[in-house]
Tab-separated table of C-alpha atoms and ligand atoms in Angstrom:
chain	number	residue	atom	x	y	z
A	196	MET	CA	0.000	0.000	0.000
A	197	MET	CA	1.258	3.527	-0.881
A	198	PRO	CA	2.110	5.535	2.244
A	199	GLU	CA	-0.410	8.312	2.840
A	200	LYS	CA	0.830	11.772	1.899
A	201	VAL	CA	0.569	14.207	4.746
A	202	LEU	CA	0.917	17.929	4.033
A	203	ASP	CA	3.241	20.064	6.111
A	204	CYS	CA	0.488	22.645	6.406
A	205	LEU	CA	-3.045	23.333	5.297
A	206	VAL	CA	-3.847	27.045	5.074
A	207	VAL	CA	-7.590	27.604	5.432
A	208	GLY	CA	-8.466	30.924	3.782
A	209	GLY	CA	-6.861	32.905	0.983
A	210	GLY	CA	-7.263	36.512	2.117
A	211	PRO	CA	-4.285	38.733	3.046
A	212	ALA	CA	-3.403	36.438	5.977
A	213	GLY	CA	-3.618	33.138	4.066
A	214	LEU	CA	-1.805	34.470	1.011
A	215	THR	CA	1.010	36.018	3.054
A	216	ALA	CA	1.473	32.671	4.782
A	217	ALA	CA	1.500	31.026	1.345
A	218	ILE	CA	4.340	33.283	0.158
A	219	TYR	CA	6.385	32.476	3.251
A	220	LEU	CA	5.656	28.723	3.310
A	221	ALA	CA	6.459	28.405	-0.399
A	222	ARG	CA	9.759	30.185	0.113
A	223	PHE	CA	10.433	27.872	3.097
A	224	ARG	CA	9.916	25.056	0.522
A	225	ARG	CA	7.081	23.512	2.479
A	226	ARG	CA	4.515	21.076	1.088
A	227	PHE	CA	1.243	22.845	1.691
A	228	GLN	CA	-2.024	23.870	0.166
A	229	VAL	CA	-4.239	26.954	0.487
A	230	VAL	CA	-7.980	26.284	0.334
A	231	ASP	CA	-10.061	29.409	-0.146
A	232	ALA	CA	-13.812	29.880	-0.268
A	233	GLY	CA	-13.391	33.219	-2.072
A	234	ARG	CA	-15.168	35.556	0.397
A	235	SER	CA	-12.275	37.744	1.527
A	236	ARG	CA	-13.303	41.032	3.144
A	237	ALA	CA	-10.362	42.544	1.293
A	238	ALA	CA	-12.111	41.790	-2.012
A	239	LEU	CA	-14.792	44.321	-1.009
A	240	ILE	CA	-12.363	47.218	-0.580
A	241	PRO	CA	-13.017	49.769	-3.345
A	242	THR	CA	-9.612	51.415	-2.795
A	243	SER	CA	-7.460	51.146	0.300
A	244	HIS	CA	-5.477	54.300	1.031
A	245	ASN	CA	-3.907	53.234	4.319
A	246	HIS	CA	-2.118	50.091	3.195
A	247	ALA	CA	1.581	50.959	3.111
A	248	GLY	CA	3.416	50.978	-0.216
A	249	PHE	CA	0.592	52.255	-2.418
A	250	PRO	CA	0.672	56.076	-2.483
A	251	ASP	CA	-2.288	56.189	-4.898
A	252	GLY	CA	-4.215	53.484	-3.041
A	253	VAL	CA	-4.931	49.933	-4.089
A	254	ARG	CA	-8.139	48.082	-4.889
A	255	GLY	CA	-8.601	45.091	-2.580
A	256	SER	CA	-9.083	42.613	-5.416
A	257	VAL	CA	-5.905	43.860	-7.131
A	258	LEU	CA	-3.890	43.387	-3.946
A	259	LEU	CA	-5.235	39.844	-3.511
A	260	GLY	CA	-4.457	39.026	-7.149
A	261	ARG	CA	-0.868	40.248	-6.811
A	262	MET	CA	-0.344	38.292	-3.600
A	263	ALA	CA	-1.682	35.088	-5.165
A	264	GLU	CA	0.581	35.618	-8.182
A	265	GLN	CA	3.590	36.088	-5.901
A	266	ALA	CA	2.772	32.931	-3.909
A	267	ARG	CA	2.264	30.859	-7.077
A	268	LYS	CA	5.585	32.073	-8.444
A	269	TYR	CA	7.254	30.118	-5.624
A	270	GLY	CA	5.098	27.048	-6.107
A	271	ALA	CA	2.129	27.665	-3.820
A	272	HIS	CA	-0.921	25.583	-4.628
A	273	ILE	CA	-4.083	27.643	-4.069
A	274	VAL	CA	-7.390	25.903	-4.650
A	275	ALA	CA	-10.953	27.183	-4.569
A	276	GLY	CA	-13.151	25.343	-2.084
A	277	ALA	CA	-14.372	25.219	1.471
A	278	VAL	CA	-13.020	23.248	4.395
A	279	THR	CA	-16.185	21.855	5.936
A	280	HIS	CA	-14.728	19.815	8.778
A	281	LEU	CA	-11.497	19.629	10.722
A	282	SER	CA	-10.540	16.846	13.109
A	283	ARG	CA	-7.481	15.254	14.605
A	284	ARG	CA	-6.420	11.663	14.101
A	285	GLU	CA	-5.216	9.644	17.062
A	286	ASP	CA	-1.795	9.152	15.412
A	287	GLY	CA	-1.213	12.925	15.103
A	288	PRO	CA	-2.148	14.607	11.837
A	289	PHE	CA	-5.215	16.750	11.278
A	290	VAL	CA	-7.774	15.637	8.724
A	291	ALA	CA	-9.657	18.275	6.782
A	292	ILE	CA	-12.656	17.659	4.564
A	293	VAL	CA	-12.572	19.873	1.501
A	294	ASP	CA	-15.601	19.525	-0.717
A	295	GLY	CA	-15.785	15.803	0.096
A	296	ARG	CA	-12.004	15.156	-0.217
A	297	ARG	CA	-9.857	14.258	2.794
A	298	ILE	CA	-6.596	16.110	3.328
A	299	ALA	CA	-4.153	14.987	6.021
A	300	THR	CA	-1.804	17.624	7.364
A	301	HIS	CA	0.716	18.017	10.189
A	302	THR	CA	-0.285	21.637	10.873
A	303	VAL	CA	-3.180	23.964	10.075
A	304	LEU	CA	-3.206	27.733	9.717
A	305	LEU	CA	-6.678	29.117	10.244
A	306	ALA	CA	-6.962	32.358	8.238
A	307	THR	CA	-10.715	32.375	7.766
A	308	GLY	CA	-11.458	35.988	8.765
A	309	ILE	CA	-14.752	37.375	10.043
A	310	VAL	CA	-18.178	38.140	8.578
A	311	ASP	CA	-19.592	41.638	9.021
A	312	ARG	CA	-23.191	41.874	10.212
A	313	GLU	CA	-24.620	43.930	7.405
A	314	PRO	CA	-27.556	46.338	7.654
A	315	ASN	CA	-30.730	45.143	6.002
A	316	LEU	CA	-30.479	47.191	2.780
A	317	PRO	CA	-31.473	46.258	-0.767
A	318	ASP	CA	-28.008	45.907	-2.365
A	319	VAL	CA	-25.322	46.149	0.325
A	320	PRO	CA	-22.419	44.745	-1.766
A	321	ASP	CA	-22.999	47.424	-4.415
A	322	ALA	CA	-23.249	50.164	-1.758
A	323	ILE	CA	-19.968	48.930	-0.218
A	324	ARG	CA	-18.247	48.864	-3.610
A	325	ARG	CA	-19.383	52.465	-4.196
A	326	GLY	CA	-18.095	53.545	-0.770
A	327	LEU	CA	-21.592	54.589	0.383
A	328	VAL	CA	-21.729	51.959	3.129
A	329	ARG	CA	-18.491	51.497	5.088
A	330	HIS	CA	-17.299	49.429	8.018
A	331	CYS	CA	-14.079	50.824	9.321
A	332	GLY	CA	-13.251	54.418	10.202
A	333	ILE	CA	-9.590	53.462	10.687
A	334	CYS	CA	-9.507	52.283	7.050
A	335	ASP	CA	-11.318	55.090	5.263
A	336	GLY	CA	-12.334	57.819	7.756
A	337	TYR	CA	-9.833	60.142	6.101
A	338	GLU	CA	-11.889	59.958	2.922
A	339	VAL	CA	-15.003	61.487	4.613
A	340	LEU	CA	-13.350	64.798	5.517
A	341	GLY	CA	-16.176	67.334	6.041
A	342	ASP	CA	-18.903	64.963	4.750
A	343	SER	CA	-22.191	64.221	6.490
A	344	VAL	CA	-21.864	60.790	8.053
A	345	GLY	CA	-24.463	58.461	9.586
A	346	VAL	CA	-23.377	55.691	11.961
A	347	LEU	CA	-25.629	52.661	12.423
A	348	GLY	CA	-25.190	50.906	15.751
A	349	HIS	CA	-27.251	49.708	18.667
A	350	GLY	CA	-25.116	50.746	21.615
A	351	SER	CA	-21.565	51.572	22.684
A	352	SER	CA	-19.920	50.197	19.528
A	353	GLY	CA	-21.920	52.683	17.434
A	354	LEU	CA	-20.946	55.515	19.757
A	355	HIS	CA	-17.252	54.571	19.616
A	356	GLU	CA	-17.306	54.608	15.819
A	357	ALA	CA	-19.157	57.954	15.821
A	358	LEU	CA	-16.611	59.484	18.235
A	359	PHE	CA	-13.761	58.138	16.094
A	360	LEU	CA	-15.234	59.716	12.958
A	361	ARG	CA	-15.388	63.143	14.658
A	362	THR	CA	-11.672	63.332	13.812
A	363	TYR	CA	-12.757	63.888	10.221
A	364	THR	CA	-16.087	65.688	10.216
A	365	ALA	CA	-18.329	67.743	12.499
A	366	ASN	CA	-21.424	66.277	10.851
A	367	VAL	CA	-21.912	62.875	12.527
A	368	THR	CA	-25.298	61.331	13.383
A	369	LEU	CA	-25.795	58.142	15.399
A	370	LEU	CA	-28.814	56.022	14.441
A	371	SER	CA	-30.151	52.564	15.002
A	372	LEU	CA	-31.881	50.264	12.518
A	373	GLY	CA	-35.074	48.522	13.592
A	374	CYS	CA	-34.488	48.593	17.376
A	375	PRO	CA	-33.869	51.352	19.930
A	376	LEU	CA	-30.446	52.867	20.580
A	377	ARG	CA	-29.127	51.569	23.887
A	378	LEU	CA	-26.983	54.312	25.385
A	379	THR	CA	-26.324	55.133	29.024
A	380	SER	CA	-26.735	58.729	30.187
A	381	ASP	CA	-22.943	58.921	30.437
A	382	GLU	CA	-22.639	57.860	26.786
A	383	ARG	CA	-25.257	60.395	25.772
A	384	GLY	CA	-23.177	63.024	27.563
A	385	GLN	CA	-20.071	61.968	25.589
A	386	ALA	CA	-21.996	62.233	22.324
A	387	ALA	CA	-23.346	65.676	23.256
A	388	SER	CA	-19.874	66.971	24.196
A	389	ALA	CA	-18.520	65.789	20.845
A	390	GLY	CA	-21.395	67.428	18.953
A	391	ILE	CA	-22.759	64.086	17.690
A	392	THR	CA	-26.451	64.127	16.784
A	393	ILE	CA	-28.499	61.226	18.143
A	394	VAL	CA	-31.656	60.016	16.394
A	395	ASP	CA	-33.530	57.988	19.004
A	396	ALA	CA	-36.437	56.792	16.886
A	397	PRO	CA	-35.312	53.519	15.263
A	398	VAL	CA	-34.720	53.902	11.548
A	399	GLN	CA	-37.210	51.830	9.565
A	400	HIS	CA	-35.976	52.404	6.018
A	401	VAL	CA	-32.638	53.213	4.474
A	402	VAL	CA	-32.741	54.170	0.825
A	403	ILE	CA	-29.823	54.680	-1.526
A	404	GLU	CA	-30.530	57.510	-3.927
A	405	LYS	CA	-27.855	58.034	-6.555
A	406	ASP	CA	-24.782	58.974	-4.500
A	407	ARG	CA	-26.462	59.588	-1.158
A	408	ILE	CA	-28.038	57.538	1.611
A	409	ARG	CA	-31.428	58.519	3.014
A	410	ALA	CA	-32.530	57.176	6.392
A	411	LEU	CA	-36.153	57.426	7.426
A	412	ALA	CA	-36.999	57.251	11.136
A	413	LEU	CA	-40.709	56.545	11.008
A	414	ARG	CA	-41.664	57.619	14.521
A	415	GLY	CA	-42.057	61.376	14.078
A	416	GLY	CA	-41.391	60.998	10.346
A	417	ASP	CA	-37.816	62.222	10.721
A	418	CYS	CA	-35.704	61.832	7.567
A	419	ARG	CA	-31.916	62.299	7.212
A	420	SER	CA	-29.572	62.258	4.240
A	421	PHE	CA	-25.908	61.291	4.419
A	422	ASP	CA	-22.912	61.136	2.107
A	423	VAL	CA	-21.759	57.948	3.816
A	424	LEU	CA	-23.244	55.424	6.239
A	425	TYR	CA	-20.921	53.532	8.594
A	426	SER	CA	-22.185	50.191	9.813
A	427	ALA	CA	-21.122	49.463	13.397
A	428	LEU	CA	-23.308	46.375	13.812
A	429	GLY	CA	-20.410	44.090	14.686
A	430	SER	CA	-19.081	40.913	13.117
A	431	ASP	CA	-18.848	37.149	13.646
A	432	ALA	CA	-15.560	35.265	13.640
A	433	ARG	CA	-15.386	32.372	11.176
A	434	SER	CA	-13.993	29.992	13.791
A	435	GLU	CA	-16.654	27.259	13.724
A	436	LEU	CA	-14.137	24.790	12.189
A	437	VAL	CA	-12.146	24.588	15.418
A	438	ARG	CA	-15.155	24.062	17.680
A	439	ASP	CA	-14.855	20.240	17.597
A	440	LEU	CA	-11.143	20.487	18.364
A	441	GLY	CA	-11.914	22.369	21.574
A	442	THR	CA	-9.624	25.247	20.601
A	443	LEU	CA	-9.809	28.227	22.939
A	444	VAL	CA	-11.793	31.151	21.513
A	445	ASP	CA	-12.761	34.391	23.242
A	446	GLY	CA	-16.256	35.719	23.900
A	447	LYS	CA	-16.490	36.964	20.310
A	448	GLY	CA	-15.468	33.604	18.850
A	449	CYS	CA	-11.987	34.852	17.883
A	450	VAL	CA	-9.167	32.324	18.228
A	451	VAL	CA	-6.857	33.012	21.159
A	452	THR	CA	-3.182	32.778	20.177
A	453	ASP	CA	0.218	33.322	21.749
A	454	GLU	CA	2.973	35.548	20.307
A	455	HIS	CA	3.846	32.866	17.707
A	456	GLN	CA	0.188	32.678	16.570
A	457	ARG	CA	-0.153	29.230	18.168
A	458	SER	CA	-3.646	28.351	19.354
A	459	SER	CA	-4.430	26.180	22.367
A	460	THR	CA	-4.600	23.143	20.007
A	461	ASP	CA	-1.119	21.797	19.305
A	462	GLY	CA	-0.268	22.274	15.601
A	463	LEU	CA	-3.126	24.692	14.922
A	464	PHE	CA	-2.161	28.302	14.210
A	465	ALA	CA	-4.351	31.325	13.429
A	466	ALA	CA	-3.787	34.698	11.773
A	467	GLY	CA	-5.762	37.694	10.533
A	468	ASP	CA	-9.221	38.909	11.456
A	469	VAL	CA	-10.190	35.524	12.983
A	470	VAL	CA	-7.717	36.372	15.773
A	471	ARG	CA	-8.810	39.147	18.186
A	472	SER	CA	-6.728	42.107	17.105
A	473	LEU	CA	-6.917	45.205	14.920
A	474	ASP	CA	-8.764	44.071	11.784
A	475	GLN	CA	-6.370	45.468	9.194
A	476	ILE	CA	-4.545	44.060	6.190
A	477	SER	CA	-1.135	44.912	7.621
A	478	VAL	CA	-1.942	43.105	10.890
A	479	ALA	CA	-3.213	40.034	9.008
A	480	MET	CA	-0.002	39.990	6.969
A	481	GLY	CA	2.224	40.418	10.030
A	482	GLN	CA	0.508	37.662	11.984
A	483	ALA	CA	0.667	35.347	8.961
A	484	ALA	CA	4.409	35.947	8.583
A	485	ILE	CA	4.895	35.046	12.257
A	486	ALA	CA	2.659	31.964	11.972
A	487	ALA	CA	4.336	30.658	8.796
A	488	THR	CA	7.770	31.033	10.364
A	489	ALA	CA	6.663	29.281	13.553
A	490	ILE	CA	5.153	26.458	11.460
A	491	HIS	CA	8.376	26.073	9.467
A	492	ASN	CA	10.502	26.039	12.616
A	493	ARG	CA	8.237	23.446	14.214
A	494	LEU	CA	8.417	21.207	11.132
A	495	ARG	CA	12.175	21.592	10.756
A	496	GLY	CA	12.459	19.245	13.712
A	497	MET	CA	10.329	16.631	11.895
A	498	ALA	CA	11.663	16.399	8.322
A	499	LEU	CA	13.334	18.259	5.483
A	500	PRO	CA	11.099	20.276	3.178
A	501	ARG	CA	9.797	18.139	0.343
A	502	ASP	CA	8.226	18.907	-2.992
A	503	ALA	CA	4.853	17.724	-4.250
A	504	SER	CA	6.100	14.277	-5.226
A	505	GLY	CA	7.655	13.702	-1.832
A	506	GLU	CA	11.254	14.223	-3.085
A	507	THR	CA	13.626	16.281	-0.981
A	508	LEU	CA	14.102	19.569	-2.818
A	509	SER	CA	17.225	20.863	-4.474
A	510	PHE	CA	17.699	24.479	-5.452
A	511	SER	CA	17.876	24.511	-9.269
A	512	PRO	CA	15.885	27.218	-11.114
A	513	GLN	CA	14.282	24.427	-13.197
A	514	ASN	CA	13.104	22.787	-9.990
A	515	LEU	CA	11.447	26.039	-8.872
A	516	ARG	CA	9.758	26.441	-12.292
A	517	ASP	CA	8.472	22.846	-12.142
A	518	ARG	CA	7.134	23.340	-8.636
A	519	SER	CA	4.972	26.273	-9.669
A	520	THR	CA	2.683	23.888	-11.540
A	521	ALA	CA	2.837	20.905	-9.213
A	522	ALA	CA	-0.016	20.002	-6.880
A	523	PRO	CA	0.791	18.876	-3.365
A	524	GLY	CA	-0.302	15.495	-2.135
A	525	VAL	CA	-3.949	14.996	-1.310
A	526	SER	CA	-5.235	11.647	-0.158
B	866	FAD	C1	-15.396	47.378	3.094
B	866	FAD	C2	-14.095	47.092	3.774
B	866	FAD	C3	-13.030	47.974	3.626
B	866	FAD	C4	-11.821	47.723	4.262
B	866	FAD	N1	-10.782	48.590	4.060
B	866	FAD	C5	-9.571	48.322	4.598
B	866	FAD	C6	-8.462	49.189	4.373
B	866	FAD	O1	-8.568	50.192	3.655
B	866	FAD	N2	-7.288	48.874	4.972
B	866	FAD	C7	-7.119	47.771	5.770
B	866	FAD	O2	-6.025	47.531	6.270
B	866	FAD	N3	-8.152	46.920	5.981
B	866	FAD	C8	-9.359	47.167	5.425
B	866	FAD	N4	-10.413	46.314	5.653
B	866	FAD	C9	-10.184	45.129	6.524
B	866	FAD	C10	-9.480	44.009	5.740
B	866	FAD	O3	-10.242	43.689	4.598
B	866	FAD	C11	-9.302	42.787	6.629
B	866	FAD	O4	-8.606	43.146	7.805
B	866	FAD	C12	-8.513	41.687	5.903
B	866	FAD	O5	-9.186	41.301	4.718
B	866	FAD	C13	-8.327	40.474	6.824
B	866	FAD	O6	-7.687	39.455	6.114
B	866	FAD	P1	-7.905	37.907	6.485
B	866	FAD	O7	-7.041	37.155	5.539
B	866	FAD	O8	-7.758	37.694	7.931
B	866	FAD	O9	-9.460	37.619	6.190
B	866	FAD	P2	-10.270	37.722	4.820
B	866	FAD	O10	-9.647	38.735	3.925
B	866	FAD	O11	-11.684	37.937	5.166
B	866	FAD	O12	-10.072	36.307	4.134
B	866	FAD	C14	-10.579	35.137	4.725
B	866	FAD	C15	-10.757	34.098	3.626
B	866	FAD	O13	-10.996	32.813	4.219
B	866	FAD	C16	-12.009	32.157	3.463
B	866	FAD	N5	-12.648	31.139	4.285
B	866	FAD	C17	-13.423	31.285	5.391
B	866	FAD	N6	-13.821	30.091	5.851
B	866	FAD	C18	-13.300	29.163	5.012
B	866	FAD	C19	-13.353	27.740	4.958
B	866	FAD	N7	-14.039	27.009	5.876
B	866	FAD	N8	-12.720	27.106	3.936
B	866	FAD	C20	-12.021	27.793	3.011
B	866	FAD	N9	-11.920	29.169	3.027
B	866	FAD	C21	-12.547	29.822	4.014
B	866	FAD	C22	-12.967	33.295	3.097
B	866	FAD	O14	-13.839	32.911	2.038
B	866	FAD	C23	-11.974	34.397	2.727
B	866	FAD	O15	-11.622	34.319	1.355
B	866	FAD	C24	-11.651	46.555	5.061
B	866	FAD	C25	-12.728	45.667	5.217
B	866	FAD	C26	-13.932	45.937	4.593
B	866	FAD	C27	-15.079	44.975	4.769
């Protein structure tokens, strides 16, 4: 019987975290695979102006494309698909189910990100692409200088976003969609001191009209128009895969890691938005670089890097060219 091929690493997710790890692992000559379900938050970014190295900004999808190209250049194998189950065999390796296939792997890097809770609007993806609905003042607050801004949130998180956006504009209104705003009197005092308008009547309808957003608070018939609407409704970590492994997650479902991005499950690492941290591309990339290096160092004690066919690698340019088309072992 042929011995089962076990990957050095399975990277779950091909956003900025997963693709950075892919670049590093490929250059460490590791046998690994990236499986990506194709729902990166970065793909929604119309133009990022705060990601270092791009003075004119960069579209999220362009950045992802360039990272994938760079990883593939060194032999990374990136496949479209979803990991639907992750378990651990008694003899050590993890087993992942990817669209019905089984993949055995010594280590796993979870780079699955988070899902934003979106407001109930007719065509949110289009509004996000057009920059009318936004999620992150740190990312694009600078681009609303002097604009009228609405912030949708139910409680303190909405207020925090509204206070943050006061750095950029004096015209900030805090609203809530469908249910009442829950603010303490202290929080109301903070909003008043910062000159933030509060609309207490829950907004019933939000309408996008050409390049503006109109919010209608039915009680009292109040109606407001904004250049931009920030959604501060929160997010959910995509960490359900590690539930059966008993991996430690925090109250928000984010994976808890140490300074080497190791989780509480031996051999399982995590990087990017799925880890509780600042949800930014640069942070996802930094954590992925740390995780990939820790994975490589851990595996160095087990075996030499091997190519897709299981041969120990040599360093000829031909070998590198051949690797860029080779698929790693999948059982
Ligand atoms: C509208 C918007 C604008 C933003 N602007 C900026 C900005 O200007 N600057 C900035 O630094 N950050 C910005 N961000 C944040 C940035 O996009 C994220 O911090 C970054 O994408 C996190 O990268 P990640 O790799 O951790 O997760 P993601 O990019 O979300 O990638 C996770 C990937 O994992 C895949 N996945 C999940 N589960 C599975 C599974 N079971 N199997 C296989 N694949 C799976 C997903 O489909 C997805 O492709 C913005 C976010 C949004 C929503």
